[in-house]
Amino acid sequence: NTNGIPMRGASINGTLSEWGYDIAADTSGNVLVTGYYNSSTCIVYNASGSAVFNLRPPSADSYGAFVVKYNTNGTPLWAGSVDGSGYEVGYGIAVDGTGNAYVTGYYNTAAPTVYNGSGSAVLTLRAPTSGSAFIVKFTAGGTFSSIPPYSLPSSLTSQDDGFIKGLYNQSAQPATVNIRNSTNTTTLSTLTIPAYKKTELVWISPNWVSRLD
């Protein structure tokens, strides 16, 4: 609370590695978190420590990206995921004024699948050249909504750093990134990231893009 006293805590736990990378809250106080997991049995617990449901098992020997939504009491409401045979990690999440969640991350699987909040497969992402970024939108109820392009929500501006983030250059040389549209038919722009630097926000007016490569 405002006095620094912990009010509640929930967890996502399995037998291997589970990491939470980003968190966001909507206008009603619900909390959404994204990260990755690689436990075949990964349990989502509520604030009282009771198991509520299991995340969908990731593909063998791989990491899957997760998105979990909790209500104001710390009870998990739904969980979506992005999963394939390689590495899928959720690095950033944000929520607009109507409760839609926007998740971005990294994948290097030939054809990772997006699963909605009920665990149903809804989309296969395009194969990356090597490693690529994904941007996925979920509704407030956990239903897969779309991949870009779509309009920037009016409640956000280009100054909202962290809305789409996670481009890092770990090389000693500058890196050039091509920003393409959702069908990979047009290069919209290019970004040059200095050596050992990161860019916090990727925003192409007036539309979001779905692939960075």
PDB file of C-alpha atoms in Angstrom, residues 1-210:
ATOM      1  CA  ASN A   1       0.000   0.000   0.000  1.00  0.00           C
ATOM      2  CA  THR A   2       1.081   3.659   0.206  1.00  0.00           C
ATOM      3  CA  ASN A   3       2.919   2.864   3.451  1.00  0.00           C
ATOM      4  CA  GLY A   4       5.017   0.155   1.834  1.00  0.00           C
ATOM      5  CA  ILE A   5       3.140  -2.684   3.551  1.00  0.00           C
ATOM      6  CA  PRO A   6       2.640  -5.812   1.390  1.00  0.00           C
ATOM      7  CA  MET A   7      -1.075  -6.451   0.889  1.00  0.00           C
ATOM      8  CA  ARG A   8      -1.064  -9.732  -1.023  1.00  0.00           C
ATOM      9  CA  GLY A   9       1.165 -11.866  -3.180  1.00  0.00           C
ATOM     10  CA  ALA A  10       0.583 -14.557  -5.789  1.00  0.00           C
ATOM     11  CA  SER A  11       2.949 -16.862  -7.631  1.00  0.00           C
ATOM     12  CA  ILE A  12       3.496 -18.921 -10.765  1.00  0.00           C
ATOM     13  CA  ASN A  13       5.508 -21.990  -9.935  1.00  0.00           C
ATOM     14  CA  GLY A  14       6.752 -25.184 -11.537  1.00  0.00           C
ATOM     15  CA  THR A  15       9.667 -27.583 -11.304  1.00  0.00           C
ATOM     16  CA  LEU A  16      12.047 -25.603 -13.538  1.00  0.00           C
ATOM     17  CA  SER A  17      12.281 -21.880 -14.407  1.00  0.00           C
ATOM     18  CA  GLU A  18       9.521 -19.279 -14.341  1.00  0.00           C
ATOM     19  CA  TRP A  19      10.344 -15.585 -14.689  1.00  0.00           C
ATOM     20  CA  GLY A  20       8.099 -12.538 -14.568  1.00  0.00           C
ATOM     21  CA  TYR A  21       9.479  -9.708 -16.738  1.00  0.00           C
ATOM     22  CA  ASP A  22       6.791  -7.034 -16.757  1.00  0.00           C
ATOM     23  CA  ILE A  23       3.575  -6.034 -14.999  1.00  0.00           C
ATOM     24  CA  ALA A  24       0.727  -3.626 -15.700  1.00  0.00           C
ATOM     25  CA  ALA A  25      -2.578  -2.644 -14.078  1.00  0.00           C
ATOM     26  CA  ASP A  26      -5.872  -1.614 -15.673  1.00  0.00           C
ATOM     27  CA  THR A  27      -8.187   1.142 -14.490  1.00  0.00           C
ATOM     28  CA  SER A  28     -10.111  -1.311 -12.266  1.00  0.00           C
ATOM     29  CA  GLY A  29      -7.003  -2.439 -10.398  1.00  0.00           C
ATOM     30  CA  ASN A  30      -6.655  -5.799 -12.120  1.00  0.00           C
ATOM     31  CA  VAL A  31      -3.032  -6.806 -12.679  1.00  0.00           C
ATOM     32  CA  LEU A  32      -1.471  -8.461 -15.723  1.00  0.00           C
ATOM     33  CA  VAL A  33       1.976 -10.000 -15.826  1.00  0.00           C
ATOM     34  CA  THR A  34       4.103 -11.519 -18.588  1.00  0.00           C
ATOM     35  CA  GLY A  35       7.309 -13.545 -18.648  1.00  0.00           C
ATOM     36  CA  TYR A  36       8.369 -17.060 -19.551  1.00  0.00           C
ATOM     37  CA  TYR A  37       8.174 -20.603 -18.183  1.00  0.00           C
ATOM     38  CA  ASN A  38       9.595 -23.998 -19.114  1.00  0.00           C
ATOM     39  CA  SER A  39       8.090 -26.348 -16.527  1.00  0.00           C
ATOM     40  CA  SER A  40       5.839 -29.034 -17.968  1.00  0.00           C
ATOM     41  CA  THR A  41       3.597 -28.560 -14.928  1.00  0.00           C
ATOM     42  CA  CYS A  42       3.384 -24.882 -14.063  1.00  0.00           C
ATOM     43  CA  ILE A  43       0.755 -23.839 -11.527  1.00  0.00           C
ATOM     44  CA  VAL A  44      -0.797 -20.399 -11.127  1.00  0.00           C
ATOM     45  CA  TYR A  45      -1.593 -19.693  -7.460  1.00  0.00           C
ATOM     46  CA  ASN A  46      -3.869 -17.077  -5.965  1.00  0.00           C
ATOM     47  CA  ALA A  47      -2.996 -14.661  -3.155  1.00  0.00           C
ATOM     48  CA  SER A  48      -3.927 -17.183  -0.483  1.00  0.00           C
ATOM     49  CA  GLY A  49      -1.532 -19.786  -1.919  1.00  0.00           C
ATOM     50  CA  SER A  50      -4.167 -22.053  -3.463  1.00  0.00           C
ATOM     51  CA  ALA A  51      -3.634 -23.546  -6.925  1.00  0.00           C
ATOM     52  CA  VAL A  52      -6.153 -22.133  -9.393  1.00  0.00           C
ATOM     53  CA  PHE A  53      -5.101 -23.579 -12.749  1.00  0.00           C
ATOM     54  CA  ASN A  54      -2.118 -24.864 -14.712  1.00  0.00           C
ATOM     55  CA  LEU A  55      -0.457 -23.050 -17.572  1.00  0.00           C
ATOM     56  CA  ARG A  56      -0.581 -24.908 -20.841  1.00  0.00           C
ATOM     57  CA  PRO A  57       2.510 -27.178 -20.946  1.00  0.00           C
ATOM     58  CA  PRO A  58       5.234 -25.711 -23.177  1.00  0.00           C
ATOM     59  CA  SER A  59       6.660 -27.713 -26.031  1.00  0.00           C
ATOM     60  CA  ALA A  60       9.399 -30.156 -25.068  1.00  0.00           C
ATOM     61  CA  ASP A  61      12.735 -28.570 -24.112  1.00  0.00           C
ATOM     62  CA  SER A  62      11.459 -25.064 -24.792  1.00  0.00           C
ATOM     63  CA  TYR A  63      10.442 -21.822 -23.114  1.00  0.00           C
ATOM     64  CA  GLY A  64       6.934 -20.455 -23.505  1.00  0.00           C
ATOM     65  CA  ALA A  65       5.761 -16.871 -22.978  1.00  0.00           C
ATOM     66  CA  PHE A  66       2.829 -16.410 -20.593  1.00  0.00           C
ATOM     67  CA  VAL A  67       0.257 -13.710 -19.862  1.00  0.00           C
ATOM     68  CA  VAL A  68      -1.734 -13.987 -16.626  1.00  0.00           C
ATOM     69  CA  LYS A  69      -4.451 -11.634 -15.384  1.00  0.00           C
ATOM     70  CA  TYR A  70      -5.331 -11.289 -11.682  1.00  0.00           C
ATOM     71  CA  ASN A  71      -8.243  -9.449 -10.108  1.00  0.00           C
ATOM     72  CA  THR A  72      -7.879  -6.991  -7.223  1.00  0.00           C
ATOM     73  CA  ASN A  73      -7.993  -9.857  -4.683  1.00  0.00           C
ATOM     74  CA  GLY A  74      -5.075 -11.658  -6.303  1.00  0.00           C
ATOM     75  CA  THR A  75      -7.211 -14.365  -7.943  1.00  0.00           C
ATOM     76  CA  PRO A  76      -6.029 -15.436 -11.415  1.00  0.00           C
ATOM     77  CA  LEU A  77      -8.719 -14.858 -14.033  1.00  0.00           C
ATOM     78  CA  TRP A  78      -7.135 -16.238 -17.197  1.00  0.00           C
ATOM     79  CA  ALA A  79      -3.796 -17.131 -18.757  1.00  0.00           C
ATOM     80  CA  GLY A  80      -2.677 -16.927 -22.375  1.00  0.00           C
ATOM     81  CA  SER A  81       0.596 -18.022 -23.915  1.00  0.00           C
ATOM     82  CA  VAL A  82       2.872 -17.983 -26.949  1.00  0.00           C
ATOM     83  CA  ASP A  83       4.617 -21.305 -27.402  1.00  0.00           C
ATOM     84  CA  GLY A  84       6.666 -23.239 -29.924  1.00  0.00           C
ATOM     85  CA  SER A  85       9.614 -25.599 -30.070  1.00  0.00           C
ATOM     86  CA  GLY A  86      12.246 -22.999 -29.154  1.00  0.00           C
ATOM     87  CA  TYR A  87      12.313 -19.849 -27.061  1.00  0.00           C
ATOM     88  CA  GLU A  88       9.339 -17.546 -26.584  1.00  0.00           C
ATOM     89  CA  VAL A  89       9.623 -14.860 -23.906  1.00  0.00           C
ATOM     90  CA  GLY A  90       7.195 -12.105 -22.905  1.00  0.00           C
ATOM     91  CA  TYR A  91       9.215  -8.973 -22.100  1.00  0.00           C
ATOM     92  CA  GLY A  92       6.669  -6.151 -21.956  1.00  0.00           C
ATOM     93  CA  ILE A  93       2.964  -5.605 -21.303  1.00  0.00           C
ATOM     94  CA  ALA A  94       0.619  -2.617 -21.183  1.00  0.00           C
ATOM     95  CA  VAL A  95      -3.126  -2.096 -20.809  1.00  0.00           C
ATOM     96  CA  ASP A  96      -5.313   0.485 -22.517  1.00  0.00           C
ATOM     97  CA  GLY A  97      -8.348   2.299 -21.106  1.00  0.00           C
ATOM     98  CA  THR A  98     -10.771  -0.511 -21.971  1.00  0.00           C
ATOM     99  CA  GLY A  99      -8.683  -3.308 -20.469  1.00  0.00           C
ATOM    100  CA  ASN A 100      -7.096  -4.690 -23.623  1.00  0.00           C
ATOM    101  CA  ALA A 101      -3.616  -6.078 -23.004  1.00  0.00           C
ATOM    102  CA  TYR A 102      -0.706  -5.588 -25.414  1.00  0.00           C
ATOM    103  CA  VAL A 103       2.163  -8.031 -25.027  1.00  0.00           C
ATOM    104  CA  THR A 104       5.537  -7.933 -26.717  1.00  0.00           C
ATOM    105  CA  GLY A 105       8.442 -10.321 -26.576  1.00  0.00           C
ATOM    106  CA  TYR A 106      10.911 -12.477 -28.467  1.00  0.00           C
ATOM    107  CA  TYR A 107      10.699 -15.770 -30.333  1.00  0.00           C
ATOM    108  CA  ASN A 108      13.001 -17.928 -32.448  1.00  0.00           C
ATOM    109  CA  THR A 109      10.662 -20.825 -33.193  1.00  0.00           C
ATOM    110  CA  ALA A 110       9.760 -21.580 -36.796  1.00  0.00           C
ATOM    111  CA  ALA A 111       6.006 -21.430 -36.101  1.00  0.00           C
ATOM    112  CA  PRO A 112       5.020 -20.529 -32.516  1.00  0.00           C
ATOM    113  CA  THR A 113       1.341 -20.631 -31.609  1.00  0.00           C
ATOM    114  CA  VAL A 114      -0.659 -17.972 -29.766  1.00  0.00           C
ATOM    115  CA  TYR A 115      -3.125 -19.400 -27.222  1.00  0.00           C
ATOM    116  CA  ASN A 116      -5.946 -17.342 -25.741  1.00  0.00           C
ATOM    117  CA  GLY A 117      -7.019 -17.149 -22.096  1.00  0.00           C
ATOM    118  CA  SER A 118      -8.897 -20.449 -22.289  1.00  0.00           C
ATOM    119  CA  GLY A 119      -5.903 -22.298 -23.756  1.00  0.00           C
ATOM    120  CA  SER A 120      -7.252 -22.544 -27.315  1.00  0.00           C
ATOM    121  CA  ALA A 121      -4.870 -22.116 -30.239  1.00  0.00           C
ATOM    122  CA  VAL A 122      -5.831 -19.012 -32.219  1.00  0.00           C
ATOM    123  CA  LEU A 123      -2.865 -18.022 -34.390  1.00  0.00           C
ATOM    124  CA  THR A 124       0.483 -19.207 -35.732  1.00  0.00           C
ATOM    125  CA  LEU A 125       3.134 -16.495 -35.938  1.00  0.00           C
ATOM    126  CA  ARG A 126       5.231 -16.091 -39.047  1.00  0.00           C
ATOM    127  CA  ALA A 127       8.587 -17.882 -39.053  1.00  0.00           C
ATOM    128  CA  PRO A 128      11.472 -15.586 -38.062  1.00  0.00           C
ATOM    129  CA  THR A 129      14.674 -15.110 -40.005  1.00  0.00           C
ATOM    130  CA  SER A 130      16.638 -15.868 -36.846  1.00  0.00           C
ATOM    131  CA  GLY A 131      14.995 -14.255 -33.826  1.00  0.00           C
ATOM    132  CA  SER A 132      12.041 -11.888 -34.021  1.00  0.00           C
ATOM    133  CA  ALA A 133       9.790  -9.763 -31.834  1.00  0.00           C
ATOM    134  CA  PHE A 134       6.075 -10.413 -31.448  1.00  0.00           C
ATOM    135  CA  ILE A 135       3.258  -8.060 -30.482  1.00  0.00           C
ATOM    136  CA  VAL A 136      -0.064  -9.653 -29.491  1.00  0.00           C
ATOM    137  CA  LYS A 137      -3.301  -8.089 -28.246  1.00  0.00           C
ATOM    138  CA  PHE A 138      -5.715  -9.769 -25.807  1.00  0.00           C
ATOM    139  CA  THR A 139      -9.114  -8.430 -24.775  1.00  0.00           C
ATOM    140  CA  ALA A 140      -9.979  -7.821 -21.123  1.00  0.00           C
ATOM    141  CA  GLY A 141     -11.550 -11.287 -20.998  1.00  0.00           C
ATOM    142  CA  GLY A 142      -8.469 -13.045 -22.358  1.00  0.00           C
ATOM    143  CA  THR A 143      -9.681 -13.510 -25.923  1.00  0.00           C
ATOM    144  CA  PHE A 144      -7.047 -13.098 -28.601  1.00  0.00           C
ATOM    145  CA  SER A 145      -7.884  -9.865 -30.377  1.00  0.00           C
ATOM    146  CA  SER A 146      -5.395  -9.211 -33.147  1.00  0.00           C
ATOM    147  CA  ILE A 147      -1.864  -8.709 -34.202  1.00  0.00           C
ATOM    148  CA  PRO A 148      -0.946  -5.328 -35.644  1.00  0.00           C
ATOM    149  CA  PRO A 149      -1.476  -3.194 -37.535  1.00  0.00           C
ATOM    150  CA  TYR A 150      -4.100  -1.450 -35.448  1.00  0.00           C
ATOM    151  CA  SER A 151      -4.441   2.078 -34.184  1.00  0.00           C
ATOM    152  CA  LEU A 152      -2.544   3.329 -31.173  1.00  0.00           C
ATOM    153  CA  PRO A 153      -5.008   3.505 -28.230  1.00  0.00           C
ATOM    154  CA  SER A 154      -6.026   7.077 -27.490  1.00  0.00           C
ATOM    155  CA  SER A 155      -4.988   6.706 -23.838  1.00  0.00           C
ATOM    156  CA  LEU A 156      -1.365   6.196 -24.853  1.00  0.00           C
ATOM    157  CA  THR A 157       1.105   8.435 -26.614  1.00  0.00           C
ATOM    158  CA  SER A 158       4.537   8.044 -28.071  1.00  0.00           C
ATOM    159  CA  GLN A 159       5.898   9.223 -24.728  1.00  0.00           C
ATOM    160  CA  ASP A 160       4.607   6.115 -22.925  1.00  0.00           C
ATOM    161  CA  ASP A 161       7.902   4.274 -22.728  1.00  0.00           C
ATOM    162  CA  GLY A 162       7.542   0.620 -21.884  1.00  0.00           C
ATOM    163  CA  PHE A 163       4.401   0.129 -23.983  1.00  0.00           C
ATOM    164  CA  ILE A 164       6.391  -1.794 -26.552  1.00  0.00           C
ATOM    165  CA  LYS A 165       9.882  -2.484 -25.354  1.00  0.00           C
ATOM    166  CA  GLY A 166      12.619  -5.056 -25.336  1.00  0.00           C
ATOM    167  CA  LEU A 167      14.946  -4.310 -28.250  1.00  0.00           C
ATOM    168  CA  TYR A 168      18.486  -4.748 -26.974  1.00  0.00           C
ATOM    169  CA  ASN A 169      21.768  -4.647 -28.825  1.00  0.00           C
ATOM    170  CA  GLN A 170      24.311  -6.772 -26.989  1.00  0.00           C
ATOM    171  CA  SER A 171      26.914  -6.380 -29.715  1.00  0.00           C
ATOM    172  CA  ALA A 172      29.957  -4.110 -29.782  1.00  0.00           C
ATOM    173  CA  GLN A 173      28.688  -2.825 -33.137  1.00  0.00           C
ATOM    174  CA  PRO A 174      25.531  -0.823 -33.971  1.00  0.00           C
ATOM    175  CA  ALA A 175      22.594  -2.994 -35.032  1.00  0.00           C
ATOM    176  CA  THR A 176      20.062  -2.172 -37.746  1.00  0.00           C
ATOM    177  CA  VAL A 177      16.519  -3.495 -37.306  1.00  0.00           C
ATOM    178  CA  ASN A 178      13.961  -3.606 -40.113  1.00  0.00           C
ATOM    179  CA  ILE A 179      10.405  -2.808 -39.004  1.00  0.00           C
ATOM    180  CA  ARG A 180       7.895  -4.568 -41.241  1.00  0.00           C
ATOM    181  CA  ASN A 181       4.140  -4.750 -41.506  1.00  0.00           C
ATOM    182  CA  SER A 182       2.099  -7.729 -40.310  1.00  0.00           C
ATOM    183  CA  THR A 183       2.207  -9.478 -43.701  1.00  0.00           C
ATOM    184  CA  ASN A 184       5.957  -8.913 -44.088  1.00  0.00           C
ATOM    185  CA  THR A 185       5.405  -7.243 -47.468  1.00  0.00           C
ATOM    186  CA  THR A 186       6.627  -3.760 -46.619  1.00  0.00           C
ATOM    187  CA  THR A 187       9.548  -2.361 -44.646  1.00  0.00           C
ATOM    188  CA  LEU A 188       7.988   0.558 -42.773  1.00  0.00           C
ATOM    189  CA  SER A 189      11.150   1.896 -41.221  1.00  0.00           C
ATOM    190  CA  THR A 190      14.536   0.955 -39.830  1.00  0.00           C
ATOM    191  CA  LEU A 191      16.019   1.455 -36.397  1.00  0.00           C
ATOM    192  CA  THR A 192      19.703   1.739 -35.599  1.00  0.00           C
ATOM    193  CA  ILE A 193      20.498   0.681 -32.049  1.00  0.00           C
ATOM    194  CA  PRO A 194      23.933   1.769 -30.756  1.00  0.00           C
ATOM    195  CA  ALA A 195      26.335  -0.800 -29.336  1.00  0.00           C
ATOM    196  CA  TYR A 196      25.299  -2.121 -25.931  1.00  0.00           C
ATOM    197  CA  LYS A 197      22.177   0.021 -25.901  1.00  0.00           C
ATOM    198  CA  LYS A 198      18.446  -0.606 -25.838  1.00  0.00           C
ATOM    199  CA  THR A 199      15.372   1.072 -27.244  1.00  0.00           C
ATOM    200  CA  GLU A 200      12.379   1.207 -24.903  1.00  0.00           C
ATOM    201  CA  LEU A 201       9.616   2.100 -27.336  1.00  0.00           C
ATOM    202  CA  VAL A 202       8.804   0.960 -30.851  1.00  0.00           C
ATOM    203  CA  TRP A 203       5.998   3.072 -32.270  1.00  0.00           C
ATOM    204  CA  ILE A 204       5.194   3.637 -35.919  1.00  0.00           C
ATOM    205  CA  SER A 205       2.496   6.285 -36.434  1.00  0.00           C
ATOM    206  CA  PRO A 206      -0.324   5.628 -36.977  1.00  0.00           C
ATOM    207  CA  ASN A 207      -0.054   1.836 -36.769  1.00  0.00           C
ATOM    208  CA  TRP A 208       1.697  -0.748 -34.687  1.00  0.00           C
ATOM    209  CA  VAL A 209       3.843  -3.296 -36.437  1.00  0.00           C
ATOM    210  CA  SER A 210       4.033  -7.010 -35.800  1.00  0.00           C
TER     211      SER A 210
END
